[in-house]
Backbone as JSON, one array per atom type, in Angstrom:
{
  "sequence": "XXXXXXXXXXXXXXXXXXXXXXXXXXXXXXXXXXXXXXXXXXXXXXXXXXXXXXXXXXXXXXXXXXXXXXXXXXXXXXXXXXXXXXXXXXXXXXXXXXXXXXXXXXXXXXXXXXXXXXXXXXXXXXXXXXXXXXXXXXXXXXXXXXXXXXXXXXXXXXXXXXXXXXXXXXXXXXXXXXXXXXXXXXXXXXXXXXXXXXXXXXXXXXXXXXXXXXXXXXXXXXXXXXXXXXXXXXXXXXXXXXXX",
  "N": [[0.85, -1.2, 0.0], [-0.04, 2.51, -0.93], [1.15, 5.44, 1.11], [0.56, 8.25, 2.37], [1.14, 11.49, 2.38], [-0.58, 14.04, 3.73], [-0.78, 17.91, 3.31], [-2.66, 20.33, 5.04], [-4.76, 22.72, 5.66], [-7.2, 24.65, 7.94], [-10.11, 26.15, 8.94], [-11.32, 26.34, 12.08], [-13.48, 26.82, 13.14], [-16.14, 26.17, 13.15], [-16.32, 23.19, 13.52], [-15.64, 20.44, 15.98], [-13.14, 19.98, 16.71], [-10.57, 18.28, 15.71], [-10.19, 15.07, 15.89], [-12.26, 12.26, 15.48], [-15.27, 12.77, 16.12], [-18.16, 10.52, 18.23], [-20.89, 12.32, 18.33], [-20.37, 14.63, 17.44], [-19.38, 17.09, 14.61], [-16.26, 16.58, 13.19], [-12.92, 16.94, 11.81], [-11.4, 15.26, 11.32], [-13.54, 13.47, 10.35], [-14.67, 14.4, 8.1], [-12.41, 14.32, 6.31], [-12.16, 11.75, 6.43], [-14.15, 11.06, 5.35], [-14.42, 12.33, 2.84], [-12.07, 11.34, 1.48], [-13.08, 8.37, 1.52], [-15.18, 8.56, -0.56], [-13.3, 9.38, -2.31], [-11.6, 7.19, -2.98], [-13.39, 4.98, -2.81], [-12.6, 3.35, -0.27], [-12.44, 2.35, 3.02], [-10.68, 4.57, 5.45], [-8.13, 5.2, 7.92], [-7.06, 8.23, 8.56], [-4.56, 9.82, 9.73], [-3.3, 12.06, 11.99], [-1.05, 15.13, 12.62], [-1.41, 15.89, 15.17], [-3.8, 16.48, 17.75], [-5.88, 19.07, 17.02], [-7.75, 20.65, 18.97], [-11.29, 21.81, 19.16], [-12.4, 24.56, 17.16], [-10.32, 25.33, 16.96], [-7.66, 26.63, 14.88], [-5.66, 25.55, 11.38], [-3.02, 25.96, 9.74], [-1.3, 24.09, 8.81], [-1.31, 21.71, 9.08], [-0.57, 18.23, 9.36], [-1.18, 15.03, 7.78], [-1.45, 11.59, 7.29], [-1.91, 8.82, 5.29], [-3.03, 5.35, 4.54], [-3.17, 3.46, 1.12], [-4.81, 1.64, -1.58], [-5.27, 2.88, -4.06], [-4.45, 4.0, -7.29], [-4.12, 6.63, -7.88], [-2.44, 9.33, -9.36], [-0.86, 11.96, -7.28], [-1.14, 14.45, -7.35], [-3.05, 14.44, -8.16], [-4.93, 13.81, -6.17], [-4.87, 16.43, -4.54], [-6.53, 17.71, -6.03], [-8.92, 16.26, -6.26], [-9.77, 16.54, -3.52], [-9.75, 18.71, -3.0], [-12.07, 19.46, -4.01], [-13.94, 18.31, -3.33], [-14.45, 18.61, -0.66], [-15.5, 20.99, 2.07], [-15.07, 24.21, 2.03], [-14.28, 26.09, 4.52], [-11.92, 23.62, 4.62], [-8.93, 22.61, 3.59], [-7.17, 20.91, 1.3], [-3.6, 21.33, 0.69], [-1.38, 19.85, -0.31], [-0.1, 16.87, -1.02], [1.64, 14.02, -0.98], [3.38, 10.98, -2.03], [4.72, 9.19, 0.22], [7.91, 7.37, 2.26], [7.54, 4.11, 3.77], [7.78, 4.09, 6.4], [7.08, 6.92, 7.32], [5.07, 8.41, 10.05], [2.79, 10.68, 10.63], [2.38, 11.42, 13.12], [3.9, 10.41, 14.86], [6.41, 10.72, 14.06], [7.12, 13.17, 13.82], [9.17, 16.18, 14.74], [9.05, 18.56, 15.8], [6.58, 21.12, 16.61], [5.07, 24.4, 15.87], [2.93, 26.58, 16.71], [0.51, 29.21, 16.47], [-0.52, 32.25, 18.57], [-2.95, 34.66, 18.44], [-3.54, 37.78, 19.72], [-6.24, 40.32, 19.72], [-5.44, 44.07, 20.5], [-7.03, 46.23, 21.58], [-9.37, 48.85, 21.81], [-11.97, 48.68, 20.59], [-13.8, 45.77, 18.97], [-13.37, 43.58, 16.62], [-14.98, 42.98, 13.13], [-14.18, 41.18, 11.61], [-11.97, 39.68, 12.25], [-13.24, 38.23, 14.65], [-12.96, 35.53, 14.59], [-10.47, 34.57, 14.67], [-8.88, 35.78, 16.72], [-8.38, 36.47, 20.19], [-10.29, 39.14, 21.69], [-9.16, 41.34, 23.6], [-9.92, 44.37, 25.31], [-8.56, 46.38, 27.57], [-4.68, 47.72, 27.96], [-2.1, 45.46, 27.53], [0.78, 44.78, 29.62], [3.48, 44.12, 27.47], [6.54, 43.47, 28.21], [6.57, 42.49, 30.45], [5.12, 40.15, 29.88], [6.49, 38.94, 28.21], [9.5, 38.85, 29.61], [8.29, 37.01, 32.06], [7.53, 34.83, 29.99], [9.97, 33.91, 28.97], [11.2, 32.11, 31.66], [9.91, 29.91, 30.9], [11.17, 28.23, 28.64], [12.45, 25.68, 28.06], [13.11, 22.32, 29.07], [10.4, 21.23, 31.26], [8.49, 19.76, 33.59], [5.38, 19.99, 32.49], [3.07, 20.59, 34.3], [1.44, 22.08, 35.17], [0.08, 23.54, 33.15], [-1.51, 21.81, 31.37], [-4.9, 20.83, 30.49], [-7.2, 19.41, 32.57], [-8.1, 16.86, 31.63], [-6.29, 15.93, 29.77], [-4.42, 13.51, 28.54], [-1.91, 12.03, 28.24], [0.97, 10.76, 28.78], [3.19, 11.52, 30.2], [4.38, 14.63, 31.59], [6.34, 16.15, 30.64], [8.13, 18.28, 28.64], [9.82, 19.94, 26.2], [9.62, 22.87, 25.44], [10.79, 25.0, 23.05], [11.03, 27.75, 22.03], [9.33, 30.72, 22.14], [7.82, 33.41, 21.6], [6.61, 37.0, 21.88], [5.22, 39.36, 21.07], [4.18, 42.98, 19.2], [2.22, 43.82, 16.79], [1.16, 46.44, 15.57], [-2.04, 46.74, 15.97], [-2.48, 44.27, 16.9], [-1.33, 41.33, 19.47], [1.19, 38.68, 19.43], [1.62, 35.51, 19.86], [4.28, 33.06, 19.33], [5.06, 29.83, 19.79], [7.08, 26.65, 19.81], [7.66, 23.52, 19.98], [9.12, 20.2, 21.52], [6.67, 18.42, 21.39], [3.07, 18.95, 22.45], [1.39, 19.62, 25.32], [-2.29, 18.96, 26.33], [-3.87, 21.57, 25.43], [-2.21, 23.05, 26.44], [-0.88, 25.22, 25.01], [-3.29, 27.45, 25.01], [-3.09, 27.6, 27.95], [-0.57, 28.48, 28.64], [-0.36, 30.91, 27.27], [-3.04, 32.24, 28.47], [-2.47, 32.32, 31.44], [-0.12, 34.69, 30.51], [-1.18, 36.21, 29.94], [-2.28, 37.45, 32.56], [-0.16, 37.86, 34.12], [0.15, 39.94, 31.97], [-1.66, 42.08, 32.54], [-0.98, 42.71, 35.3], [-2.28, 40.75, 37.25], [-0.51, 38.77, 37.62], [3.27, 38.6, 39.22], [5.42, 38.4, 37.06], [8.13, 37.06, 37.8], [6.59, 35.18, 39.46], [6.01, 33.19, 37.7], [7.73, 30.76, 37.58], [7.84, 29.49, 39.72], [4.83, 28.8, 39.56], [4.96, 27.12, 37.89], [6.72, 25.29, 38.89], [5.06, 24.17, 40.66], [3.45, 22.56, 39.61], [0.73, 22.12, 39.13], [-2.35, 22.55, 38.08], [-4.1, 24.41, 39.12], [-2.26, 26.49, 39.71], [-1.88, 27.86, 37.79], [-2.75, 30.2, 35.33], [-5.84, 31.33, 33.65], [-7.58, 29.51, 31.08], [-6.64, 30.15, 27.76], [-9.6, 31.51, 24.97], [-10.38, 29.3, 22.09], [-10.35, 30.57, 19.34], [-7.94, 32.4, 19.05], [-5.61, 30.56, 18.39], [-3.71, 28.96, 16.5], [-2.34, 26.02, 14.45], [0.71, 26.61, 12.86], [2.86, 25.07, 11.46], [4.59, 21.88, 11.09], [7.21, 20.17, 12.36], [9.65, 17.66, 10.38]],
  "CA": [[0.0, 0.0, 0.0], [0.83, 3.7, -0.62], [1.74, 6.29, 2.2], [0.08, 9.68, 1.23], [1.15, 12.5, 3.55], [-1.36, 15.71, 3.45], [-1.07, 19.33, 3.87], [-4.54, 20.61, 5.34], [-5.28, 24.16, 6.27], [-8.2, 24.37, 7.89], [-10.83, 26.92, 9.97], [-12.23, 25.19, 13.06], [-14.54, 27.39, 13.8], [-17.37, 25.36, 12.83], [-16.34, 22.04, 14.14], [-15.48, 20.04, 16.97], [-11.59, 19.78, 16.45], [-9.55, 17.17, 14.48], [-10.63, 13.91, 16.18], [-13.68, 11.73, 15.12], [-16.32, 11.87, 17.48], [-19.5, 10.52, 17.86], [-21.68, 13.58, 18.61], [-19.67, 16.34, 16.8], [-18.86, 17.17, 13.47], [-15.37, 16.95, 13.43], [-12.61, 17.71, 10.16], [-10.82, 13.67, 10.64], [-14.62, 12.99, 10.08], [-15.28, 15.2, 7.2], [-11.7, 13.79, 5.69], [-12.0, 10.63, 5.81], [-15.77, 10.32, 4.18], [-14.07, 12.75, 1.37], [-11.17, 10.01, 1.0], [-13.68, 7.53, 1.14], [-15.71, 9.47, -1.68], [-12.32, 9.65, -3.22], [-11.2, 5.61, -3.6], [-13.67, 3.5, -1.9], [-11.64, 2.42, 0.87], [-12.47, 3.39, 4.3], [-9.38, 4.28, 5.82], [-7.86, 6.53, 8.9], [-6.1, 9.7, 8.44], [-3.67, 10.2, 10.86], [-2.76, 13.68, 12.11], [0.11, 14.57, 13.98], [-1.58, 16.26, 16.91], [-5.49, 16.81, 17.84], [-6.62, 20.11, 17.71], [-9.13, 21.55, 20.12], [-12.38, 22.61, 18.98], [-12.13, 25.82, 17.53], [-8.68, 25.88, 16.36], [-7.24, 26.57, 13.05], [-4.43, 25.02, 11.44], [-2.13, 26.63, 8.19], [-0.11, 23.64, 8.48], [-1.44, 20.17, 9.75], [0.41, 17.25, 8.38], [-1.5, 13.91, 8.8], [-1.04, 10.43, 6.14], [-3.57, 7.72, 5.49], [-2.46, 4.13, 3.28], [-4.43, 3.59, -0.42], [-4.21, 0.98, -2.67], [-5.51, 3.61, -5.1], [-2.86, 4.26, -8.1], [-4.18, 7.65, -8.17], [-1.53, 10.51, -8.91], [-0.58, 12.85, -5.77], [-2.15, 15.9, -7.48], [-5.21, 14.23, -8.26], [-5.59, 13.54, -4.47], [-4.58, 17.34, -3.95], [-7.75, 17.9, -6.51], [-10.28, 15.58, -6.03], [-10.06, 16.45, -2.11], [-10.22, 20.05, -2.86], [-13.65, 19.72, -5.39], [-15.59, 17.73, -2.83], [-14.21, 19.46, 1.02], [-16.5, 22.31, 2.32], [-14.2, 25.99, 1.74], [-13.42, 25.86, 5.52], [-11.07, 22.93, 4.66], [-8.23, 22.93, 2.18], [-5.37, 20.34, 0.68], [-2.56, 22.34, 0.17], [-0.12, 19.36, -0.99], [-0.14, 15.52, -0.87], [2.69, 13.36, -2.03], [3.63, 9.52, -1.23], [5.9, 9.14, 1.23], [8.12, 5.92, 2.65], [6.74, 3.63, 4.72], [7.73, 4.37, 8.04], [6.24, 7.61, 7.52], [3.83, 8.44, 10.83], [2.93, 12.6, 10.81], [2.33, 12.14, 14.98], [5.28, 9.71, 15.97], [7.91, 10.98, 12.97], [7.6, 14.92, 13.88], [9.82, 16.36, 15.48], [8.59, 19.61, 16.94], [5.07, 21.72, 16.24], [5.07, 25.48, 15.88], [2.05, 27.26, 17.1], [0.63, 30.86, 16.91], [-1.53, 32.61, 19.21], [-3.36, 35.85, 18.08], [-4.5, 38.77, 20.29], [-6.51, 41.39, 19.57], [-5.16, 44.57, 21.69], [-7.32, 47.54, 21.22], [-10.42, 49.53, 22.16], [-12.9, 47.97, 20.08], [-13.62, 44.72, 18.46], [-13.21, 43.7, 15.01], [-16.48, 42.31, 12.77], [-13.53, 40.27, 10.74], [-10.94, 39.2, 13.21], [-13.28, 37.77, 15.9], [-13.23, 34.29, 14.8], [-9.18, 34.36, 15.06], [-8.12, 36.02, 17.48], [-8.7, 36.63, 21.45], [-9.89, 40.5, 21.66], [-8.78, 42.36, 24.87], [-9.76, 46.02, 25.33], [-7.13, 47.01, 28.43], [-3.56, 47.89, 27.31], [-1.28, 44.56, 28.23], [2.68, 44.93, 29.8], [4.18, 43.58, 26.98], [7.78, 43.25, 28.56], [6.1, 41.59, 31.72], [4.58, 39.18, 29.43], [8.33, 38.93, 27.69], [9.76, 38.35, 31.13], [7.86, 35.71, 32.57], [7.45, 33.47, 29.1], [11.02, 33.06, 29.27], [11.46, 31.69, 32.37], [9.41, 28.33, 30.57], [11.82, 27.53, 27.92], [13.49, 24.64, 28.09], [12.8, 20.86, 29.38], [10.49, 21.23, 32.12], [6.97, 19.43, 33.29], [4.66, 21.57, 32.06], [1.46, 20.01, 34.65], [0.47, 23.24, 35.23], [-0.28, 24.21, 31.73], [-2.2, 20.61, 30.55], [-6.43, 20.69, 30.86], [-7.3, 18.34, 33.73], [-8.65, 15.53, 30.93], [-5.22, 15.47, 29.28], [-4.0, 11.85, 28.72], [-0.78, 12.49, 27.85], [1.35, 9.88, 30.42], [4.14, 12.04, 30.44], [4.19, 15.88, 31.17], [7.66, 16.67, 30.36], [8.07, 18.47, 27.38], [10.97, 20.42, 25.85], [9.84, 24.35, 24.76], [12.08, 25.62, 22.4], [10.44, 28.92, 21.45], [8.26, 31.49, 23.11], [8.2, 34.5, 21.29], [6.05, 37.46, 22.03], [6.0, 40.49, 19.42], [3.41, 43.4, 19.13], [2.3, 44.31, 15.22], [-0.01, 47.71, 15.51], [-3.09, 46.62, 17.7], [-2.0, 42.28, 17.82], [-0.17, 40.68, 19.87], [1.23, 37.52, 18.48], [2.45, 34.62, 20.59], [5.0, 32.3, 18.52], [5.45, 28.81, 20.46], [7.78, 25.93, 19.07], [8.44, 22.44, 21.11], [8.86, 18.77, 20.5], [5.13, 18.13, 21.64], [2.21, 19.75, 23.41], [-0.28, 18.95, 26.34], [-3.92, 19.09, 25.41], [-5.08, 22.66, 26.12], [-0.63, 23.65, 27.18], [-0.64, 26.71, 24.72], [-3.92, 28.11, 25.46], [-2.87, 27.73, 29.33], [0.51, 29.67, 29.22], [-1.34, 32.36, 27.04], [-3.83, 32.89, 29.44], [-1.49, 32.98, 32.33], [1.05, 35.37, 30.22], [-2.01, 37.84, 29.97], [-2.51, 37.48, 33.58], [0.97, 39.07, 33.9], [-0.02, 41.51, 31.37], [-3.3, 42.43, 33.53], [-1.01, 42.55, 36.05], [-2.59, 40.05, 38.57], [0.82, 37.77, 38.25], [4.51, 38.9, 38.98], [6.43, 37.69, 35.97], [8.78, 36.1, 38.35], [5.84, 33.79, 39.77], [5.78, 32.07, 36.89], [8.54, 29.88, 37.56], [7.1, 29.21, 40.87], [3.88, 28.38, 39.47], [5.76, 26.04, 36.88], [7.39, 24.01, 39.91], [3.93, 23.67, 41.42], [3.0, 20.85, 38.94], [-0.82, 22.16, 39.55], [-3.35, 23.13, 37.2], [-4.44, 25.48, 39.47], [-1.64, 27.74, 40.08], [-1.44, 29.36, 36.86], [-4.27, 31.28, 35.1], [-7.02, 30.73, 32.84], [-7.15, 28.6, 29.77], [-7.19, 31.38, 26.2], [-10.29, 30.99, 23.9], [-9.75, 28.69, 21.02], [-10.18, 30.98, 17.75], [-6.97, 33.12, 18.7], [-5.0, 29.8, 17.9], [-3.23, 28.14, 14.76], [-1.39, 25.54, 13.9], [1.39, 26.87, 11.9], [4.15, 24.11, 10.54], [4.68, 20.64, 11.76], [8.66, 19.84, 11.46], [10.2, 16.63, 10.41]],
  "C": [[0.88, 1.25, 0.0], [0.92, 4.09, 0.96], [1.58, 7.64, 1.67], [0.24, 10.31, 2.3], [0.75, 13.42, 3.03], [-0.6, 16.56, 4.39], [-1.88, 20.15, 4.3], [-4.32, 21.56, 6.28], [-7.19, 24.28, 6.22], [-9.11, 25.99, 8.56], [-11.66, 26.07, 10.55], [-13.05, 25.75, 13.31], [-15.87, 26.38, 14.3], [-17.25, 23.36, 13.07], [-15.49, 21.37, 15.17], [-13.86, 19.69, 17.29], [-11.4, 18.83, 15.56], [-10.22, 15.98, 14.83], [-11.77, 13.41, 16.1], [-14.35, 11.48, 16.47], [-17.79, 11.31, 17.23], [-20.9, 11.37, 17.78], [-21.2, 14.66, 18.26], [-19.31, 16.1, 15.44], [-17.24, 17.71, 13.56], [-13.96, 17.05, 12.41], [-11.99, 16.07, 9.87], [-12.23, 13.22, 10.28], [-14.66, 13.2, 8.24], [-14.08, 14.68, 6.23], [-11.58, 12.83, 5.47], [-13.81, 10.03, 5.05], [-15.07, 11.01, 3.21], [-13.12, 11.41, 0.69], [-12.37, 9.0, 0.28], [-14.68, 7.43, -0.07], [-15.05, 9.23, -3.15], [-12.43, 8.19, -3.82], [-11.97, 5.01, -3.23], [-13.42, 2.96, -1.17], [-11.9, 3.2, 2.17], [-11.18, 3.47, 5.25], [-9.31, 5.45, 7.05], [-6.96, 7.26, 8.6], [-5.84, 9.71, 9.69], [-2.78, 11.69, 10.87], [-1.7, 13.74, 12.78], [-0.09, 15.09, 15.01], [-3.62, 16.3, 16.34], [-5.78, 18.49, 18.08], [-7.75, 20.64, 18.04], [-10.05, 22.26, 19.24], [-12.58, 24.38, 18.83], [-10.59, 26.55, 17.15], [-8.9, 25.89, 15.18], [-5.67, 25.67, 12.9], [-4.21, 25.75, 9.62], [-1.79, 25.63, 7.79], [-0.16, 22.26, 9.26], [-1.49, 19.45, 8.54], [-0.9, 16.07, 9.06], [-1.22, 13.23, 7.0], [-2.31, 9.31, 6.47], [-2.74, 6.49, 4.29], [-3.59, 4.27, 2.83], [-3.71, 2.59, -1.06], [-4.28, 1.52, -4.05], [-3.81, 3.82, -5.92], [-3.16, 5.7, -8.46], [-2.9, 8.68, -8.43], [-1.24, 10.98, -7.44], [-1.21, 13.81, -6.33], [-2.87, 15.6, -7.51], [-6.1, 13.81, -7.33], [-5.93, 15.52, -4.42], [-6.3, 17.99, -4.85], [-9.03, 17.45, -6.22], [-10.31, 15.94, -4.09], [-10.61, 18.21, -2.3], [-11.75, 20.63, -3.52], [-14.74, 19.66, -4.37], [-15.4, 18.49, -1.23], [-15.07, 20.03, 0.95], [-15.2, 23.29, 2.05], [-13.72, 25.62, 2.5], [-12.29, 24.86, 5.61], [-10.22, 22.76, 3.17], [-6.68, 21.85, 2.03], [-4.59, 21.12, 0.4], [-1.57, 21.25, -0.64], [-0.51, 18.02, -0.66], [0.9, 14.91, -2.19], [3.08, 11.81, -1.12], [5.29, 10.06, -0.96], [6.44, 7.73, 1.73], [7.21, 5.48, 3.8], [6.36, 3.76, 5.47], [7.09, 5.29, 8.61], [5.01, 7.6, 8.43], [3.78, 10.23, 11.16], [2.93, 12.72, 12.26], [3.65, 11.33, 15.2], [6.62, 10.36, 15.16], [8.15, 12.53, 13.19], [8.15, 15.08, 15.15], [9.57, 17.73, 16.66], [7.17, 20.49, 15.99], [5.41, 23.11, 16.35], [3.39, 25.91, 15.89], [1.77, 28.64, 17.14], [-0.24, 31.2, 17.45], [-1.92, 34.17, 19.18], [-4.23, 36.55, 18.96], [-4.81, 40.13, 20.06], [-6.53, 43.05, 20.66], [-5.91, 45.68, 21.45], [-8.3, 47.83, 22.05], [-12.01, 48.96, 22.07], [-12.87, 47.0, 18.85], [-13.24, 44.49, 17.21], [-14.27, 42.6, 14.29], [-15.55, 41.35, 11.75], [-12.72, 39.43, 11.74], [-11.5, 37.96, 14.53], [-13.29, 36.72, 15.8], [-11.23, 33.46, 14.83], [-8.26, 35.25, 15.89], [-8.58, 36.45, 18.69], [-8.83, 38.03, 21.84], [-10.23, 40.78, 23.64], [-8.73, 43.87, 24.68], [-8.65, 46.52, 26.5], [-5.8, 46.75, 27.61], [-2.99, 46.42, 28.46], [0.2, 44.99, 28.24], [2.88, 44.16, 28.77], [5.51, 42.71, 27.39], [7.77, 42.9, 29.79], [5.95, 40.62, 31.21], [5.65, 38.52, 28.71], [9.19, 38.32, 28.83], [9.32, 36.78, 31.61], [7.71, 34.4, 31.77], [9.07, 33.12, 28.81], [11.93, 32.46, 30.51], [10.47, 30.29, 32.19], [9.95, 27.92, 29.46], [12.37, 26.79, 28.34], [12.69, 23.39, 28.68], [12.02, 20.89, 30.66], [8.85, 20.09, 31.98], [6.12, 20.31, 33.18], [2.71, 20.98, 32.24], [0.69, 21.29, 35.03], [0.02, 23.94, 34.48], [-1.17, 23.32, 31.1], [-3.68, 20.96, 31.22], [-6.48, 19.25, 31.98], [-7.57, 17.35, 33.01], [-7.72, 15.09, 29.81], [-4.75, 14.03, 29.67], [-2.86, 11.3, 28.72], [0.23, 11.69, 28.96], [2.81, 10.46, 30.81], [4.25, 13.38, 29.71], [5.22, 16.56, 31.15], [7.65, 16.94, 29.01], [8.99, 19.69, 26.88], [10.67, 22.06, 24.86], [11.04, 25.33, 24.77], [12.45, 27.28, 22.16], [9.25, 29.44, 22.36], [8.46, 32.72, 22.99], [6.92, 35.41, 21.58], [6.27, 38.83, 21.06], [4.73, 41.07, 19.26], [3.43, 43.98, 17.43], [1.25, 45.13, 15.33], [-0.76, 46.94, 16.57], [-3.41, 45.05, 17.49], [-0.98, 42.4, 18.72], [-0.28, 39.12, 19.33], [2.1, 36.68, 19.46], [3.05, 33.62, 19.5], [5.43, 31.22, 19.53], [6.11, 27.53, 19.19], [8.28, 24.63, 20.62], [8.23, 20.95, 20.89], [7.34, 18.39, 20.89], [4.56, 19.33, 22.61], [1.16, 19.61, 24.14], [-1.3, 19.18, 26.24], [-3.86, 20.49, 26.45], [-3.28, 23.6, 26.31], [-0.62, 25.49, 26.91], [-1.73, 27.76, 24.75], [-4.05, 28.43, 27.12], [-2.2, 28.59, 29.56], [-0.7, 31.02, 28.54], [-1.81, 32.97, 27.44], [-3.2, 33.22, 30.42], [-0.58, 34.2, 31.87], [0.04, 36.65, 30.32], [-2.51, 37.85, 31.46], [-1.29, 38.24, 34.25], [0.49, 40.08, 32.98], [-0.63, 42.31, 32.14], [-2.49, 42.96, 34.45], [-1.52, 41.98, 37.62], [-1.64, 38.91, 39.17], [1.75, 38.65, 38.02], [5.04, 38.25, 37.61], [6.98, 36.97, 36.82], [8.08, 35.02, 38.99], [5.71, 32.88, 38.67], [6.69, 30.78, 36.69], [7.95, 28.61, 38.83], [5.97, 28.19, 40.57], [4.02, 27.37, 38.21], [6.03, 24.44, 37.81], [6.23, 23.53, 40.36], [3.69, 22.52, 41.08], [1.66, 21.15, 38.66], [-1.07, 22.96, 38.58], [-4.01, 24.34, 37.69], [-3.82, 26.68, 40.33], [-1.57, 28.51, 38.67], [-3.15, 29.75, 36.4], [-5.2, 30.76, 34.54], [-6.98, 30.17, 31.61], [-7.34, 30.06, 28.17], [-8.45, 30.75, 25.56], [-9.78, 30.12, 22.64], [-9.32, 29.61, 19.67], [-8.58, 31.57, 17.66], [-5.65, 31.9, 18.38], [-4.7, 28.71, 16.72], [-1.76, 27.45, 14.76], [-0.07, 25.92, 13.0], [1.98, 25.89, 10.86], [4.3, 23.06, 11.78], [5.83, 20.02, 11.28], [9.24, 19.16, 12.13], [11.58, 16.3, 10.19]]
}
């Protein structure tokens, strides 16, 4: 059998995240009836992470086997004819065997979009988290680098994370204002269900000023879900690039 690894940019708005459920419309749903549409073969698409209800992704990798002898473009076509808009092939090409998009990647890049201004935006609100108070920037600068590097990161995972080990190696943690966003840039070999909408929310809890920057190390060592802050909304987050 082949080994077809996709490129799939998506908008979650409108459904239940990546993973097939039984009571939600969810986009591995909506991809694998198109597949199945495609060749006849009911098969699983494999992603390399799950994202949360509500996310987007630029840049989710997942692979599925076919005995189809179809081309690779004429996947990248026939997926793009029959999808809804909100979902989009960007690329598909066979790949070797061993090929797995969740066990073979090596680290995930993430972005997290906030809206910093006065008043809302009638385009923006379905990607990005709007905040009317001005946030410390260089508080929020401060305290996200005191979580780079190899640490457990249990005080950042949703309590229904499954994940059997919360050690996890952030590489990146950039913060960067463009006119009235702020833009969080995260990069690390994996990520705990819910991790980067956790720090987020905590980092604007320093902005707010209701955390020191320097507690955040503190509230790192805790281990506890309920020393740091509040979880971010989903829309202000996107998948970016998934690198192998």
């Amino acid at each position: 059998m082949r080994n077809i690894k996709l490129l799939i940019e998506y908008d979650g708005t409108n459904y239940h995240g990546w993973q097939r459920q039984s009571n939600s419309i969810t986009i591995q749903e909506i991809m694998e009836n198109t597949l199945f549409k495609i060749t006849s073969e009911r098969t699983t698409i494999i992603a390399s992470g799950r994202t949360d209800a509500g996310v987007h992704a630029l840049g989710q990798v997942a692979n599925f086997r076919t005995d189809s002898r179809m081309e690779d473009i004429s996947f990248i076509k026939a997926f793009n004819r029959l999808l809804p808009h909100d979902i989009v092939v960007k690329d598909a090409v066979t790949v070797e065997e061993n090929f797995n998009s969740r066990h073979s990647a090596k680290s995930k890049v993430y972005r997290y979009s906030i809206l910093n201004r006065s008043y809302p935006s009638s385009f923006d609100y379905r990607y990005s988290w709007f905040i009317k108070e001005q946030l410390d920037i260089h508080a929020m600068k401060d305290a996200a680098s005191l979580l780079i590097g190899t640490h457990d990161f249990s005080s950042f995972r949703s309590s229904t994370c499954q994940a059997s080990n919360p050690v996890r190696t952030l590489k990146r943690l950039d913060i960067e204002r463009e006119g009235n966003s702020i833009l969080f840039h995260f990069e690390a070999d994996g990520f705990l269900k819910q991790m980067v909408r956790n720090i987020v929310g905590t980092l604007v809890y320093v902005g707010r000023g209701k955390f020191e920057p320097l507690t955040i190390k503190k509230r790192l060592e805790n281990k506890n879900r309920s020393s740091a802050g509040p979880t971010a909304p989903p829309q202000g987050l996107f998948l970016i690039e998934v690198r192998y």
